Amino acid sequence: MSTFYKQCGILLLVITTVFANNVLAIDRPSIWVTAADKPVIFNKIMNNEWAKKRFVQLQNRTAKKAPKLNRDRKKSLSQFPLDWDKDTGKFPAFIKQARGYPKESRNILQSALQDGVDCGVLYYLTSDNQYAKCAADILHTVVQGLNNTELDTSLKGRYGWIMPDDHLLESRIYAAQIPIIYDFVYNYLKAGNDVYDVYLDDYVEFDFAAAQTVFKTYAQLTLDVGLINNNWPVLESPSLVHNALAIDDENIRNKYLSYYLFEETKYQDSLTKVAKSYVNAGDIWPESLNYSMTVANWSLYLMTILDRIYPLELGNKFPNIASALLTYKQLQFPNNEYPSFGDGDRRYKSSYPDLEIAYLSATLNKNQMLIDVFANELKAGVKSKTYKRDKISHTYGSASIYHSPLELLWAVADLGDKPVTEFVAPRTVDIPFAGIFIQRNLETLRNKKYNGLMAMIGGASYVHGHASGIDMELYGRGHVLGINAGKADYSADVHKNYHRIFAAHNTVISNGASASSGKDWVGLGMNKVQKEAMEPEPRQPAVSQNYSFVTASFHDEFNLLKEAHHQRTTALIRLGDTDGYYIDIFRAKSDTPEQYHDYLYHNKGDEIIVNNQGQAVSFKDDIQRFSASKKLSSTRTEHQHPGWHFFTDIKTSSVISNGLDVQFKANALKKDPVTMHAFVVEGLDVSISKALSPNNKSENKPYNTKPIPLMVLRHQGDAWVNPFAVVYEPKESQKKPTIRSVERIMDKGEFKGLQVHAQVGKRKIEQFILIQEELNERYLNPNLGIEFTGHFAVITLENGQLAELYIGQGNQLTYQDDTLNVSDGKKAAYKDFE
């Protein structure tokens, strides 16, 4: 039996024992904190300047939200989205908030509930009844409104109470906050204090039975509504857990908690099931990053709540959920942006509040390894000033649960006295579920953000994934330049039929028909990109500080015309402290008589300049070239593949064989304009199209609203034996690239690699980049004195003298009188001759 299932068994035993022993009686407050926590929190505030400042900030913002006069209370509460105009003789019901309901009106209730939480927290901390009145008024108004609102269950699978077609959103922004307010003002209300009723304009007793109805209804809604096997159950779980913990009846409370912990329903997954995606340390939730991060953060948050109340040690049962928070940092580009894959974003808010929760969890569970790791992350953030521990987060406007006060309540004062260890990003990382492989090279003595290199390739089928084939993103001079599609509004046609499919990605489309399967998530099924070879292997040491590569393959099985096979080799080559480039070799073939393949590359920029042997390439308008896909049908699971009918301003050249110099100029980066030089290596007949593609709202201004320029290289016939070959070098727009020329290395009509000439200062560099299809293939060139057995290797000469030999995957490499052998049991080797 695996360790994971043993842990599950232990968990079940602990829960069963705890429930059987009837020890779950709750004294309130209890969900976030207890009465016993108050002196500890005050000690933290008194003895830590950062905590004192957070406390004052919470007071200052909340004081404005706690009206003292009845007229002000009435004015505030009357803004709630209740049906005030309908006279039913009783407290008004909530106005139903179906899709299209004004966000501004929705935000009124969302903000009020967050204010109620803040007021409840400050009542707990200060015992000031003014804060209790604020929280109790909000609670009473919402409870009465809900009890008089009909629950419409006709929309199966999605229905909410206030939001008839979106329980997923309602559970986060409304339902999860109500029990927190109740928990904090429970003792105030139990003491007999009345609440202000805005409908009666009078004081009344709080209706505890009505509140219990709210909690039970919302807890049950979580079990009866939603989708499983994705992020939904986790996004709805705070509502389930919060509302369960607010239920007074112990048996009912325990029943609902068991559904969160280990029991399944048709519409809700348990923590035990969620944890199956975190089998190994470093695993992340298998969806795009925006959802993946939320699943880890919210699961850890709920585990910590329960670990504080019950002796469950969930943090130790499922430690890999916490360690997932560390994996995300390994994925970042040098400018701290994230790779954009699937429906993910480029940037995410600081994770430090979540790291504070992770540190508390590790402390509660006495997990010394995670204690040390998360303490170091927090201290490093404070030291680098990327984390301001003396500032508390504002209230939220996003579709999220609200727990900003925990940054004061839960933050552990003592971070230990161990010195801070600097985070060092691994040279390579993989994301297995997404078929993604990341290479980076920050081996520079100068500005790593500006001079660092990083590339991502990959693709797979997963929830919120895209059908992309072997995708690619490239970084340069402080920016992600070669970019993926990002996302638009999920309901928009451009999102469904462009952003989510092949044409929006830096990939190859075969026969104009690369497509997805309709059997997977929203019809976006595709085969996972498979690693063929890589050096260094993910998270392993590199043999050289100058070179790395990955070769991956993809079966374009669901191609609408004929299945195709793709293979991509992408390498990072560093030439010095400030210079380097990328090699991209893409093979494609399909068993069709008239096969053709299109190589697509989108780059952040304002214009494309295309030269051939120093002369501008002539283009003609080509409005029909990519229009055919628009004629395809489009349903929930059928797409207008490959999606390139969204391209505009299309211009195409004649067929060219002797190489192209393509420049993507990003002049709108005012402080540091960057040009991505794409050298399309001569020796393969291609026509080039330049066009504009839809904007990517995930990018920084102004490129989030501007159309994205792209090039499309079309080759008629097989592109496998002699593949697409493009070398990319990012450079300041006012400077020349270091690369002077690139040629193919051919042997009997078969591609064997590239010969690159570059100039770095006074160093004249000549490199032979050897790339063979098979892992143990042999190449012999007596004229140059080169012999290589293997898949990938680099020979570097400086000023005519041998400087470096590198084998990324192979057995032996010889250049004239010098030979490099790979040791037994190894695949890679490196030798420096300087």
mmCIF file of N, CA and C in Angstrom, residues 4 17 59 119 136 158 180 191 272 291 294 315 408 457 471 539 542 599 614 643 655 657 702 721 751 773 780 792 815:
data_model
loop_
_atom_site.group_PDB
_atom_site.id
_atom_site.type_symbol
_atom_site.label_atom_id
_atom_site.label_comp_id
_atom_site.label_asym_id
_atom_site.label_seq_id
_atom_site.Cartn_x
_atom_site.Cartn_y
_atom_site.Cartn_z
ATOM 1 N N PHE A 4 0.631 7.371 0.398
ATOM 2 C CA PHE A 4 -0.533 8.247 0.277
ATOM 3 C C PHE A 4 -1.784 7.594 0.855
ATOM 4 N N THR A 17 -12.588 8.699 14.986
ATOM 5 C CA THR A 17 -12.374 8.684 16.429
ATOM 6 C C THR A 17 -12.822 9.991 17.063
ATOM 7 N N GLN A 59 -7.867 49.025 11.662
ATOM 8 C CA GLN A 59 -8.743 49.931 12.406
ATOM 9 C C GLN A 59 -9.158 51.130 11.553
ATOM 10 N N CYS A 119 -15.274 44.255 10.715
ATOM 11 C CA CYS A 119 -15.883 44.733 11.960
ATOM 12 C C CYS A 119 -15.919 43.623 13.001
ATOM 13 N N ALA A 136 -23.097 42.950 13.119
ATOM 14 C CA ALA A 136 -24.406 42.336 13.370
ATOM 15 C C ALA A 136 -25.477 42.889 12.441
ATOM 16 N N ARG A 158 -25.856 24.183 -11.532
ATOM 17 C CA ARG A 158 -25.220 25.493 -11.398
ATOM 18 C C ARG A 158 -25.921 26.409 -10.405
ATOM 19 N N ILE A 180 -18.321 33.650 8.826
ATOM 20 C CA ILE A 180 -17.199 34.274 9.549
ATOM 21 C C ILE A 180 -17.722 35.427 10.400
ATOM 22 N N ALA A 191 -25.634 37.472 23.980
ATOM 23 C CA ALA A 191 -25.784 38.255 25.213
ATOM 24 C C ALA A 191 -27.087 39.055 25.210
ATOM 25 N N THR A 272 -9.411 14.566 0.325
ATOM 26 C CA THR A 272 -8.685 13.325 0.080
ATOM 27 C C THR A 272 -8.530 13.071 -1.418
ATOM 28 N N TYR A 291 -5.794 28.766 -11.845
ATOM 29 C CA TYR A 291 -6.586 27.821 -11.072
ATOM 30 C C TYR A 291 -5.696 26.927 -10.213
ATOM 31 N N THR A 294 -4.759 28.730 -7.012
ATOM 32 C CA THR A 294 -5.898 28.880 -6.105
ATOM 33 C C THR A 294 -6.222 27.573 -5.400
ATOM 34 N N GLY A 315 -1.842 19.116 7.632
ATOM 35 C CA GLY A 315 -0.611 19.612 7.022
ATOM 36 C C GLY A 315 0.439 18.544 6.876
ATOM 37 N N LEU A 408 -3.002 39.591 9.864
ATOM 38 C CA LEU A 408 -2.715 40.019 11.236
ATOM 39 C C LEU A 408 -2.925 38.869 12.217
ATOM 40 N N ILE A 457 8.646 25.298 -23.839
ATOM 41 C CA ILE A 457 7.932 24.609 -24.904
ATOM 42 C C ILE A 457 7.020 23.556 -24.272
ATOM 43 N N ASP A 471 4.009 24.158 -28.183
ATOM 44 C CA ASP A 471 3.996 25.610 -28.063
ATOM 45 C C ASP A 471 5.368 26.125 -27.635
ATOM 46 N N ARG A 539 15.331 20.046 -13.002
ATOM 47 C CA ARG A 539 15.796 20.336 -11.642
ATOM 48 C C ARG A 539 17.123 19.645 -11.303
ATOM 49 N N ALA A 542 23.393 21.203 -14.419
ATOM 50 C CA ALA A 542 23.794 21.236 -15.818
ATOM 51 C C ALA A 542 25.281 20.924 -15.933
ATOM 52 N N TYR A 599 4.823 27.213 -39.912
ATOM 53 C CA TYR A 599 5.524 27.521 -38.659
ATOM 54 C C TYR A 599 5.074 28.911 -38.230
ATOM 55 N N GLY A 614 19.890 41.357 -47.117
ATOM 56 C CA GLY A 614 20.036 42.797 -46.984
ATOM 57 C C GLY A 614 19.007 43.622 -47.716
ATOM 58 N N GLY A 643 -8.004 28.212 -36.445
ATOM 59 C CA GLY A 643 -8.280 29.486 -35.801
ATOM 60 C C GLY A 643 -7.614 30.684 -36.424
ATOM 61 N N VAL A 655 8.074 32.327 -52.760
ATOM 62 C CA VAL A 655 8.884 31.295 -52.119
ATOM 63 C C VAL A 655 10.347 31.729 -52.117
ATOM 64 N N SER A 657 14.364 30.652 -50.612
ATOM 65 C CA SER A 657 15.169 29.546 -50.073
ATOM 66 C C SER A 657 16.453 30.000 -49.402
ATOM 67 N N PRO A 702 1.663 48.813 -23.504
ATOM 68 C CA PRO A 702 0.418 48.931 -24.257
ATOM 69 C C PRO A 702 0.058 47.663 -25.024
ATOM 70 N N VAL A 721 13.030 15.650 -42.687
ATOM 71 C CA VAL A 721 14.449 15.397 -42.996
ATOM 72 C C VAL A 721 15.206 16.725 -43.035
ATOM 73 N N PHE A 751 19.385 17.158 -42.753
ATOM 74 C CA PHE A 751 19.774 18.205 -41.808
ATOM 75 C C PHE A 751 20.583 17.608 -40.658
ATOM 76 N N GLU A 773 18.412 13.515 -35.735
ATOM 77 C CA GLU A 773 17.080 13.018 -35.390
ATOM 78 C C GLU A 773 17.135 11.909 -34.353
ATOM 79 N N LEU A 780 29.752 12.443 -39.646
ATOM 80 C CA LEU A 780 31.185 12.527 -39.908
ATOM 81 C C LEU A 780 31.416 13.555 -40.995
ATOM 82 N N PHE A 792 22.538 15.714 -29.717
ATOM 83 C CA PHE A 792 22.753 17.160 -29.625
ATOM 84 C C PHE A 792 24.146 17.451 -29.086
ATOM 85 N N TYR A 815 36.489 17.121 -32.445
ATOM 86 C CA TYR A 815 36.799 18.228 -33.339
ATOM 87 C C TYR A 815 38.305 18.220 -33.567
#
